[in-house]
Amino acid sequence: MDAAWDRKYRAARSNALSKRFGQSWLALACGRSVMTVTQVNAKAKRLQQLNKLNRPSYIIDEVQLIENLTRCQSLQSRYPIQVLLAMKAFSSQTYMPLIKQYLSGVSVSSYNEARLAHESGAHPIHCYSPAFEQGQFQALLEMVSSITFNSVGQWAHYKAQVNQYPAHISCGLRINPEHEEVKNPLYNPCGPRSRFGVTINQVQKSDFKDLDGILCHNLCGHSSHELERTIMSIETKFGEYLSQLKWINLGGGHMLTRDDYNRTHLGQLADYLSDKYELDVYIEPGEAIVYEAGYLVCQVLDIIDNGGLIAIVNVSASAHMPDVIEMPYRPHILGSKSAGKTPYTYQIGGNTCLSGDIMGEYAFESPLQIGQPLIFTDMAQYTMVKNTTFNGVSLPDIAQLDSHGNISPIQAFGYESFVSRLP
């Protein structure tokens, strides 16, 4: 019976994908296997364990993390491209031994990130910062494999120190192709008066002497087509320098683990750069590595009615998922629907005194109850690395969900986590 339903589900899913993407949907998936009914049921059963938690917790889904890493590894095995984890999105001593089995290294932007990577055995470590601090630079040299400078001035300032270091450190320069793909100015590295990278009018050929590569980062949650346009812009403005370099780092913002991302096209772009310019090609996604591999479990503390139902939970958009407010966006809650789809629509608000500490409007099949758990999805990236104890709210614990549905604690936080950061 299960096998029959699996075949029926596969056929229906295949038809749906074909309608959405055309007959090339399999190429778009790049080897991603469609989940069977059995697999869907197994995942649902694992996630049911999250309802047993009685305090706020970030949960890392080990199964989904490995699936994302496997897709990256498959891409690297088929094309001349090296995938790095951008640790600004997700930093973890616990998961670094796993991640380094699949990826080609990490990218860091600070001494602390570099030290975490180094102490966790990650290698190679690629480092970029908008500006390096003199007091930390020597320590960075002892941990990293490459350093990318943000300006010609920073490169000139540290060049002698790099050359005097006994081991070879590959050096690069961040460029700004002045090609904008990001609409939100908060996340647009190529907007007016950007502080990131050099424009073509700020460099000359001699500036690239003794440099091995360039870094360009101008994407945010984009597809391979935006990357293709970016590469065309790089060629137009910096093309004369590419042949004298050894590598190009195309930054982050590539959602290559998403179902609809065309990984074949990404691989072809890497092929093109490798063949034409003999460049080693790197990308450094952050969100894509942990896409849909994290949850934030919370509980309903109170329900009030003020022009509509409002549920207050024991986590905060401001403190625990800041991108919800910064971007802004409405995170998904398991089992919820769009506002107004059922009679039970609630505004979900956080437990701080910030008026705008609101996750969004959600509809549910039945009325919410005080103490009921709610589970926010896709919460591994830019949460634990950015969260705060604003208003004295406790940081959510961190735990792991394994393939059998077992939940294992990783970190627990309390009063000391709050007071240790204060004067």
Tab-separated table of C-alpha atoms in Angstrom:
chain	number	residue	atom	x	y	z
A	1	MET	CA	0.000	0.000	0.000
A	2	ASP	CA	2.782	2.442	0.917
A	3	ALA	CA	4.665	1.671	-2.297
A	4	ALA	CA	1.551	2.384	-4.352
A	5	TRP	CA	0.994	5.686	-2.596
A	6	ASP	CA	4.687	6.544	-3.077
A	7	ARG	CA	4.370	6.022	-6.823
A	8	LYS	CA	1.190	8.108	-6.913
A	9	TYR	CA	2.869	10.896	-4.906
A	10	ARG	CA	5.971	10.869	-7.103
A	11	ALA	CA	3.840	11.094	-10.256
A	12	ALA	CA	1.773	13.972	-8.887
A	13	ARG	CA	4.893	15.799	-7.664
A	14	SER	CA	6.597	15.275	-11.023
A	15	ASN	CA	3.609	16.708	-12.889
A	16	ALA	CA	3.474	19.711	-10.585
A	17	LEU	CA	7.183	20.421	-11.041
A	18	SER	CA	6.924	19.992	-14.799
A	19	LYS	CA	4.091	22.524	-14.941
A	20	ARG	CA	6.059	24.981	-12.846
A	21	PHE	CA	9.484	24.644	-14.437
A	22	GLY	CA	8.846	22.865	-17.716
A	23	GLN	CA	10.450	19.571	-18.650
A	24	SER	CA	13.823	20.768	-17.349
A	25	TRP	CA	12.771	20.542	-13.688
A	26	LEU	CA	15.012	17.531	-13.135
A	27	ALA	CA	18.003	19.544	-14.303
A	28	LEU	CA	16.958	22.344	-11.983
A	29	ALA	CA	16.868	19.939	-9.084
A	30	CYS	CA	20.370	18.750	-10.018
A	31	GLY	CA	20.071	15.332	-8.511
A	32	ARG	CA	17.787	16.262	-5.614
A	33	SER	CA	15.491	13.297	-4.987
A	34	VAL	CA	11.786	14.012	-4.588
A	35	MET	CA	10.576	13.148	-1.090
A	36	THR	CA	8.305	10.121	-0.984
A	37	VAL	CA	5.228	9.910	1.210
A	38	THR	CA	7.249	7.681	3.532
A	39	GLN	CA	9.979	10.326	3.807
A	40	VAL	CA	7.448	13.095	4.368
A	41	ASN	CA	5.806	11.071	7.132
A	42	ALA	CA	9.180	10.323	8.722
A	43	LYS	CA	10.057	14.028	8.796
A	44	ALA	CA	6.657	14.912	10.259
A	45	LYS	CA	7.165	12.297	12.967
A	46	ARG	CA	10.590	13.707	13.846
A	47	LEU	CA	9.238	17.252	14.023
A	48	GLN	CA	6.455	16.166	16.374
A	49	GLN	CA	9.135	15.733	19.016
A	50	LEU	CA	9.602	19.503	19.059
A	51	ASN	CA	6.162	19.900	20.621
A	52	LYS	CA	7.509	18.250	23.766
A	53	LEU	CA	9.902	21.119	24.502
A	54	ASN	CA	8.780	23.396	27.319
A	55	ARG	CA	11.202	26.299	26.903
A	56	PRO	CA	12.411	28.435	23.966
A	57	SER	CA	14.925	26.542	21.849
A	58	TYR	CA	16.728	26.801	18.554
A	59	ILE	CA	16.729	23.332	16.994
A	60	ILE	CA	19.246	22.242	14.344
A	61	ASP	CA	17.844	19.546	12.066
A	62	GLU	CA	20.825	17.305	11.398
A	63	VAL	CA	19.070	15.480	8.544
A	64	GLN	CA	18.301	18.673	6.609
A	65	LEU	CA	21.772	20.090	7.273
A	66	ILE	CA	23.382	16.967	5.805
A	67	GLU	CA	21.052	17.135	2.805
A	68	ASN	CA	22.121	20.718	2.127
A	69	LEU	CA	25.786	19.847	2.544
A	70	THR	CA	25.404	16.860	0.226
A	71	ARG	CA	24.015	19.081	-2.537
A	72	CYS	CA	27.007	21.399	-2.156
A	73	GLN	CA	29.406	18.464	-2.232
A	74	SER	CA	27.715	17.109	-5.370
A	75	LEU	CA	28.126	20.481	-7.074
A	76	GLN	CA	31.828	20.557	-6.191
A	77	SER	CA	32.332	17.046	-7.537
A	78	ARG	CA	30.820	17.939	-10.921
A	79	TYR	CA	32.180	21.425	-11.564
A	80	PRO	CA	35.333	23.494	-10.893
A	81	ILE	CA	33.840	25.360	-7.961
A	82	GLN	CA	34.657	25.386	-4.259
A	83	VAL	CA	31.927	26.057	-1.700
A	84	LEU	CA	32.810	27.781	1.574
A	85	LEU	CA	30.603	28.279	4.619
A	86	ALA	CA	30.102	31.976	5.389
A	87	MET	CA	30.364	31.879	9.153
A	88	LYS	CA	28.657	35.253	9.526
A	89	ALA	CA	25.385	33.370	8.917
A	90	PHE	CA	26.048	30.255	10.992
A	91	SER	CA	28.966	29.671	13.350
A	92	SER	CA	29.252	26.442	15.306
A	93	GLN	CA	31.975	24.471	17.018
A	94	THR	CA	29.549	21.559	17.333
A	95	TYR	CA	28.826	21.226	13.608
A	96	MET	CA	32.176	22.262	12.146
A	97	PRO	CA	33.531	18.666	12.126
A	98	LEU	CA	30.495	17.671	10.043
A	99	ILE	CA	30.550	20.692	7.747
A	100	LYS	CA	34.234	20.365	6.892
A	101	GLN	CA	33.621	16.844	5.554
A	102	TYR	CA	31.497	18.301	2.750
A	103	LEU	CA	32.718	21.828	1.980
A	104	SER	CA	36.015	23.287	0.781
A	105	GLY	CA	36.573	25.529	3.773
A	106	VAL	CA	35.040	28.539	5.488
A	107	SER	CA	34.972	32.289	5.041
A	108	VAL	CA	35.347	34.537	8.075
A	109	SER	CA	35.179	38.275	8.657
A	110	SER	CA	36.685	38.730	12.099
A	111	TYR	CA	39.297	37.456	14.514
A	112	ASN	CA	36.658	35.653	16.575
A	113	GLU	CA	35.205	33.805	13.584
A	114	ALA	CA	38.707	32.888	12.402
A	115	ARG	CA	39.656	31.587	15.844
A	116	LEU	CA	36.484	29.503	16.120
A	117	ALA	CA	37.141	27.992	12.699
A	118	HIS	CA	40.800	27.359	13.503
A	119	GLU	CA	40.085	25.746	16.866
A	120	SER	CA	37.373	23.607	15.258
A	121	GLY	CA	39.791	22.253	12.649
A	122	ALA	CA	38.236	24.005	9.670
A	123	HIS	CA	40.637	24.477	6.765
A	124	PRO	CA	41.259	26.409	4.640
A	125	ILE	CA	40.080	29.630	6.235
A	126	HIS	CA	39.439	32.555	3.883
A	127	CYS	CA	39.254	35.962	5.546
A	128	TYR	CA	37.762	39.289	4.483
A	129	SER	CA	36.943	42.355	6.552
A	130	PRO	CA	35.887	45.902	5.659
A	131	ALA	CA	38.940	46.969	7.667
A	132	PHE	CA	41.462	44.960	9.680
A	133	GLU	CA	42.582	45.947	13.167
A	134	GLN	CA	46.339	46.268	13.547
A	135	GLY	CA	46.381	44.550	16.935
A	136	GLN	CA	44.699	41.405	15.565
A	137	PHE	CA	46.254	41.153	12.125
A	138	GLN	CA	49.305	39.084	13.065
A	139	ALA	CA	47.104	36.587	14.877
A	140	LEU	CA	44.922	36.322	11.762
A	141	LEU	CA	47.967	35.492	9.638
A	142	GLU	CA	48.625	32.509	11.885
A	143	MET	CA	45.174	31.055	11.214
A	144	VAL	CA	44.063	31.891	7.680
A	145	SER	CA	44.953	30.714	4.181
A	146	SER	CA	43.864	33.815	2.301
A	147	ILE	CA	43.106	37.429	3.117
A	148	THR	CA	41.003	39.741	0.997
A	149	PHE	CA	41.431	43.471	1.519
A	150	ASN	CA	38.600	45.923	1.115
A	151	SER	CA	40.664	48.768	-0.292
A	152	VAL	CA	43.943	49.495	-2.002
A	153	GLY	CA	44.923	51.446	1.113
A	154	GLN	CA	44.459	48.436	3.414
A	155	TRP	CA	46.449	46.243	1.012
A	156	ALA	CA	49.288	48.782	0.917
A	157	HIS	CA	49.237	49.094	4.722
A	158	TYR	CA	49.519	45.355	5.414
A	159	LYS	CA	51.437	44.149	2.358
A	160	ALA	CA	54.853	44.170	4.028
A	161	GLN	CA	53.544	42.329	7.088
A	162	VAL	CA	52.003	39.647	4.871
A	163	ASN	CA	55.200	39.248	2.858
A	164	GLN	CA	57.273	38.883	6.013
A	165	TYR	CA	55.098	36.059	7.329
A	166	PRO	CA	56.916	32.701	6.848
A	167	ALA	CA	53.965	30.852	5.272
A	168	HIS	CA	52.340	31.928	2.018
A	169	ILE	CA	49.094	33.853	2.468
A	170	SER	CA	47.110	34.303	-0.730
A	171	CYS	CA	45.919	37.900	-0.952
A	172	GLY	CA	42.997	39.391	-2.795
A	173	LEU	CA	41.075	42.618	-3.242
A	174	ARG	CA	37.332	43.112	-2.972
A	175	ILE	CA	35.835	44.769	-6.026
A	176	ASN	CA	32.579	46.661	-6.452
A	177	PRO	CA	31.271	46.093	-9.998
A	178	GLU	CA	28.569	48.713	-9.308
A	179	HIS	CA	26.008	46.162	-10.425
A	180	GLU	CA	22.945	46.152	-8.166
A	181	GLU	CA	20.726	43.080	-7.778
A	182	VAL	CA	19.491	43.711	-4.206
A	183	LYS	CA	16.512	46.031	-3.801
A	184	ASN	CA	16.709	46.525	-0.022
A	185	PRO	CA	19.455	49.104	0.703
A	186	LEU	CA	20.142	47.385	4.040
A	187	TYR	CA	21.550	44.388	2.127
A	188	ASN	CA	22.828	46.047	-1.057
A	189	PRO	CA	26.651	46.008	-1.152
A	190	CYS	CA	26.778	47.887	-4.467
A	191	GLY	CA	24.481	50.776	-3.644
A	192	PRO	CA	25.471	54.455	-3.706
A	193	ARG	CA	28.397	55.322	-1.436
A	194	SER	CA	28.968	51.672	-0.584
A	195	ARG	CA	31.912	51.067	1.732
A	196	PHE	CA	32.520	47.616	0.254
A	197	GLY	CA	35.246	47.061	-2.313
A	198	VAL	CA	36.922	49.169	-4.990
A	199	THR	CA	35.239	50.461	-8.114
A	200	ILE	CA	36.981	50.377	-11.463
A	201	ASN	CA	37.726	54.125	-11.180
A	202	GLN	CA	39.590	53.554	-7.902
A	203	VAL	CA	42.179	51.064	-9.203
A	204	GLN	CA	44.877	50.776	-11.804
A	205	LYS	CA	46.764	47.814	-13.176
A	206	SER	CA	49.673	48.200	-10.746
A	207	ASP	CA	47.285	47.771	-7.805
A	208	PHE	CA	46.788	44.125	-8.768
A	209	LYS	CA	50.500	43.364	-8.733
A	210	ASP	CA	51.250	40.610	-6.187
A	211	LEU	CA	47.524	39.949	-5.654
A	212	ASP	CA	46.164	36.464	-6.353
A	213	GLY	CA	42.448	37.083	-6.549
A	214	ILE	CA	39.348	39.193	-6.259
A	215	LEU	CA	36.163	38.969	-4.189
A	216	CYS	CA	32.808	40.211	-5.414
A	217	HIS	CA	29.747	39.960	-3.189
A	218	ASN	CA	26.560	41.644	-4.409
A	219	LEU	CA	23.806	39.014	-4.054
A	220	CYS	CA	21.319	38.151	-1.319
A	221	GLY	CA	19.097	35.078	-1.662
A	222	HIS	CA	19.426	35.089	-5.450
A	223	SER	CA	19.450	32.605	-8.315
A	224	SER	CA	22.177	31.742	-10.804
A	225	HIS	CA	20.740	34.207	-13.334
A	226	GLU	CA	21.543	37.202	-11.140
A	227	LEU	CA	25.013	35.714	-10.743
A	228	GLU	CA	25.396	35.478	-14.524
A	229	ARG	CA	24.560	39.157	-14.904
A	230	THR	CA	27.074	39.937	-12.152
A	231	ILE	CA	29.818	38.010	-13.941
A	232	MET	CA	29.068	39.929	-17.139
A	233	SER	CA	29.444	43.179	-15.210
A	234	ILE	CA	32.738	42.011	-13.690
A	235	GLU	CA	34.057	41.162	-17.148
A	236	THR	CA	32.965	44.509	-18.548
A	237	LYS	CA	34.724	46.532	-15.857
A	238	PHE	CA	37.535	44.308	-14.548
A	239	GLY	CA	38.004	41.859	-17.419
A	240	GLU	CA	41.512	43.042	-18.317
A	241	TYR	CA	42.759	41.963	-14.872
A	242	LEU	CA	41.176	38.506	-14.666
A	243	SER	CA	43.813	36.635	-16.657
A	244	GLN	CA	46.592	37.729	-14.317
A	245	LEU	CA	44.793	36.378	-11.240
A	246	LYS	CA	44.592	32.891	-9.723
A	247	TRP	CA	41.134	32.934	-8.151
A	248	ILE	CA	37.806	34.671	-8.011
A	249	ASN	CA	35.437	34.552	-5.047
A	250	LEU	CA	31.837	35.273	-6.077
A	251	GLY	CA	30.724	35.874	-2.497
A	252	GLY	CA	27.489	34.728	-0.919
A	253	GLY	CA	23.777	35.150	-1.502
A	254	HIS	CA	23.495	32.005	-3.661
A	255	MET	CA	20.455	29.922	-2.650
A	256	LEU	CA	21.915	26.809	-4.228
A	257	THR	CA	20.261	24.322	-1.868
A	258	ARG	CA	16.745	25.484	-2.648
A	259	ASP	CA	14.572	23.200	-4.803
A	260	ASP	CA	14.217	25.707	-7.637
A	261	TYR	CA	17.874	26.757	-7.831
A	262	ASN	CA	19.541	25.818	-11.110
A	263	ARG	CA	22.781	24.266	-9.888
A	264	THR	CA	23.645	23.101	-13.402
A	265	HIS	CA	23.675	26.711	-14.547
A	266	LEU	CA	25.850	27.705	-11.585
A	267	GLY	CA	28.272	24.940	-12.500
A	268	GLN	CA	28.365	26.112	-16.103
A	269	LEU	CA	29.241	29.626	-14.973
A	270	ALA	CA	32.119	28.203	-12.941
A	271	ASP	CA	33.211	26.204	-15.997
A	272	TYR	CA	33.218	29.380	-18.056
A	273	LEU	CA	35.419	31.327	-15.633
A	274	SER	CA	37.750	28.386	-15.167
A	275	ASP	CA	38.146	27.731	-18.888
A	276	LYS	CA	38.436	31.324	-20.098
A	277	TYR	CA	40.599	32.791	-17.352
A	278	GLU	CA	42.090	29.695	-15.646
A	279	LEU	CA	40.661	30.867	-12.336
A	280	ASP	CA	39.850	28.865	-9.229
A	281	VAL	CA	36.226	29.706	-8.478
A	282	TYR	CA	34.846	30.084	-4.950
A	283	ILE	CA	31.436	30.912	-3.544
A	284	GLU	CA	30.676	31.481	0.124
A	285	PRO	CA	26.981	30.946	0.871
A	286	GLY	CA	25.723	31.182	4.424
A	287	GLU	CA	21.948	30.881	4.397
A	288	ALA	CA	22.000	28.120	1.774
A	289	ILE	CA	24.113	25.835	3.938
A	290	VAL	CA	21.539	25.774	6.734
A	291	TYR	CA	18.429	26.459	4.624
A	292	GLU	CA	15.358	24.956	6.346
A	293	ALA	CA	17.700	23.204	8.812
A	294	GLY	CA	16.691	25.192	11.870
A	295	TYR	CA	13.613	25.803	13.992
A	296	LEU	CA	12.792	28.148	16.837
A	297	VAL	CA	10.386	26.576	19.300
A	298	CYS	CA	8.444	28.848	21.643
A	299	GLN	CA	5.360	28.738	23.833
A	300	VAL	CA	2.274	30.964	24.035
A	301	LEU	CA	2.365	33.027	27.247
A	302	ASP	CA	-0.833	35.025	26.912
A	303	ILE	CA	-3.690	35.788	24.526
A	304	ILE	CA	-5.407	39.176	24.438
A	305	ASP	CA	-7.955	40.865	22.191
A	306	ASN	CA	-7.356	44.440	21.049
A	307	GLY	CA	-8.999	44.938	17.689
A	308	GLY	CA	-8.103	41.321	16.986
A	309	LEU	CA	-6.530	38.381	18.728
A	310	ILE	CA	-2.895	38.760	19.848
A	311	ALA	CA	-0.741	35.907	21.128
A	312	ILE	CA	2.360	36.812	23.117
A	313	VAL	CA	5.121	34.204	23.021
A	314	ASN	CA	8.337	33.712	24.983
A	315	VAL	CA	10.686	34.609	22.142
A	316	SER	CA	11.371	37.925	20.448
A	317	ALA	CA	11.626	38.945	16.810
A	318	SER	CA	13.918	41.783	17.843
A	319	ALA	CA	16.213	39.735	20.081
A	320	HIS	CA	16.077	36.236	18.614
A	321	MET	CA	15.278	36.578	14.893
A	322	PRO	CA	16.286	40.157	14.040
A	323	ASP	CA	16.045	39.735	10.252
A	324	VAL	CA	12.269	39.518	10.694
A	325	ILE	CA	12.323	43.217	11.573
A	326	GLU	CA	15.342	44.305	9.528
A	327	MET	CA	14.365	42.839	6.148
A	328	PRO	CA	11.442	42.680	7.039
A	329	TYR	CA	9.759	39.324	6.458
A	330	ARG	CA	7.157	37.049	8.037
A	331	PRO	CA	8.629	33.725	9.208
A	332	HIS	CA	6.549	30.599	8.744
A	333	ILE	CA	5.039	28.752	11.715
A	334	LEU	CA	4.417	25.025	11.281
A	335	GLY	CA	0.711	24.342	10.905
A	336	SER	CA	-0.219	27.966	10.268
A	337	LYS	CA	-1.891	29.614	7.292
A	338	SER	CA	-2.087	33.129	5.923
A	339	ALA	CA	-4.075	35.594	8.001
A	340	GLY	CA	-7.807	35.330	7.421
A	341	LYS	CA	-7.723	31.804	6.007
A	342	THR	CA	-9.474	30.508	9.157
A	343	PRO	CA	-11.560	32.194	11.869
A	344	TYR	CA	-8.609	31.878	14.264
A	345	THR	CA	-6.209	34.594	13.146
A	346	TYR	CA	-3.653	35.960	15.597
A	347	GLN	CA	-0.963	38.571	15.602
A	348	ILE	CA	2.095	36.861	17.123
A	349	GLY	CA	4.151	39.219	19.273
A	350	GLY	CA	7.382	38.898	21.229
A	351	ASN	CA	8.064	39.250	24.943
A	352	THR	CA	10.061	42.501	24.910
A	353	CYS	CA	8.842	46.062	25.444
A	354	LEU	CA	9.621	47.048	21.843
A	355	SER	CA	6.331	48.034	20.196
A	356	GLY	CA	7.432	46.602	16.869
A	357	ASP	CA	8.437	43.224	18.302
A	358	ILE	CA	5.950	41.427	16.075
A	359	MET	CA	6.433	38.317	13.933
A	360	GLY	CA	3.273	38.725	11.849
A	361	GLU	CA	-0.341	37.646	11.391
A	362	TYR	CA	-1.133	33.918	11.319
A	363	ALA	CA	-4.247	31.780	10.999
A	364	PHE	CA	-4.671	28.412	12.722
A	365	GLU	CA	-7.141	25.547	12.383
A	366	SER	CA	-8.199	25.860	16.021
A	367	PRO	CA	-7.859	28.451	18.792
A	368	LEU	CA	-4.416	28.826	20.338
A	369	GLN	CA	-4.036	27.835	23.974
A	370	ILE	CA	-1.783	29.302	26.643
A	371	GLY	CA	1.257	27.030	26.932
A	372	GLN	CA	0.854	25.733	23.384
A	373	PRO	CA	4.132	25.385	21.456
A	374	LEU	CA	4.651	27.245	18.186
A	375	ILE	CA	7.471	26.308	15.832
A	376	PHE	CA	9.081	28.880	13.523
A	377	THR	CA	10.855	27.370	10.516
A	378	ASP	CA	14.135	28.202	8.732
A	379	MET	CA	15.731	29.679	11.837
A	380	ALA	CA	19.364	28.544	11.687
A	381	GLN	CA	20.820	31.461	9.711
A	382	TYR	CA	21.449	34.939	11.131
A	383	THR	CA	19.762	34.114	14.439
A	384	MET	CA	22.188	32.585	16.929
A	385	VAL	CA	25.015	34.750	15.540
A	386	LYS	CA	22.951	37.944	15.894
A	387	ASN	CA	20.695	37.413	18.903
A	388	THR	CA	20.760	39.655	21.982
A	389	THR	CA	19.509	39.751	25.559
A	390	PHE	CA	17.657	43.030	25.011
A	391	ASN	CA	15.222	43.752	27.816
A	392	GLY	CA	16.838	40.938	29.796
A	393	VAL	CA	14.996	38.272	27.828
A	394	SER	CA	16.718	34.897	27.987
A	395	LEU	CA	18.482	33.493	24.977
A	396	PRO	CA	16.782	30.370	23.605
A	397	ASP	CA	18.593	27.108	24.296
A	398	ILE	CA	20.224	25.291	21.381
A	399	ALA	CA	19.614	21.617	20.649
A	400	GLN	CA	19.954	19.047	17.884
A	401	LEU	CA	17.244	16.953	16.237
A	402	ASP	CA	18.692	13.734	14.790
A	403	SER	CA	17.368	11.304	12.181
A	404	HIS	CA	15.508	9.265	14.811
A	405	GLY	CA	13.699	12.247	16.316
A	406	ASN	CA	15.950	12.408	19.365
A	407	ILE	CA	16.609	15.885	20.765
A	408	SER	CA	20.051	16.436	22.274
A	409	PRO	CA	20.971	19.642	24.156
A	410	ILE	CA	23.921	21.662	22.881
A	411	GLN	CA	23.777	24.932	24.828
A	412	ALA	CA	21.620	26.236	27.670
A	413	PHE	CA	21.437	29.907	28.640
A	414	GLY	CA	20.262	31.769	31.705
A	415	TYR	CA	20.980	34.764	33.898
A	416	GLU	CA	24.766	34.475	33.533
A	417	SER	CA	24.483	34.840	29.764
A	418	PHE	CA	22.741	38.158	30.363
A	419	VAL	CA	24.818	39.653	33.147
A	420	SER	CA	28.228	38.572	31.800
A	421	ARG	CA	27.904	41.041	28.916
A	422	LEU	CA	27.068	44.055	31.059
A	423	PRO	CA	29.263	46.576	32.955
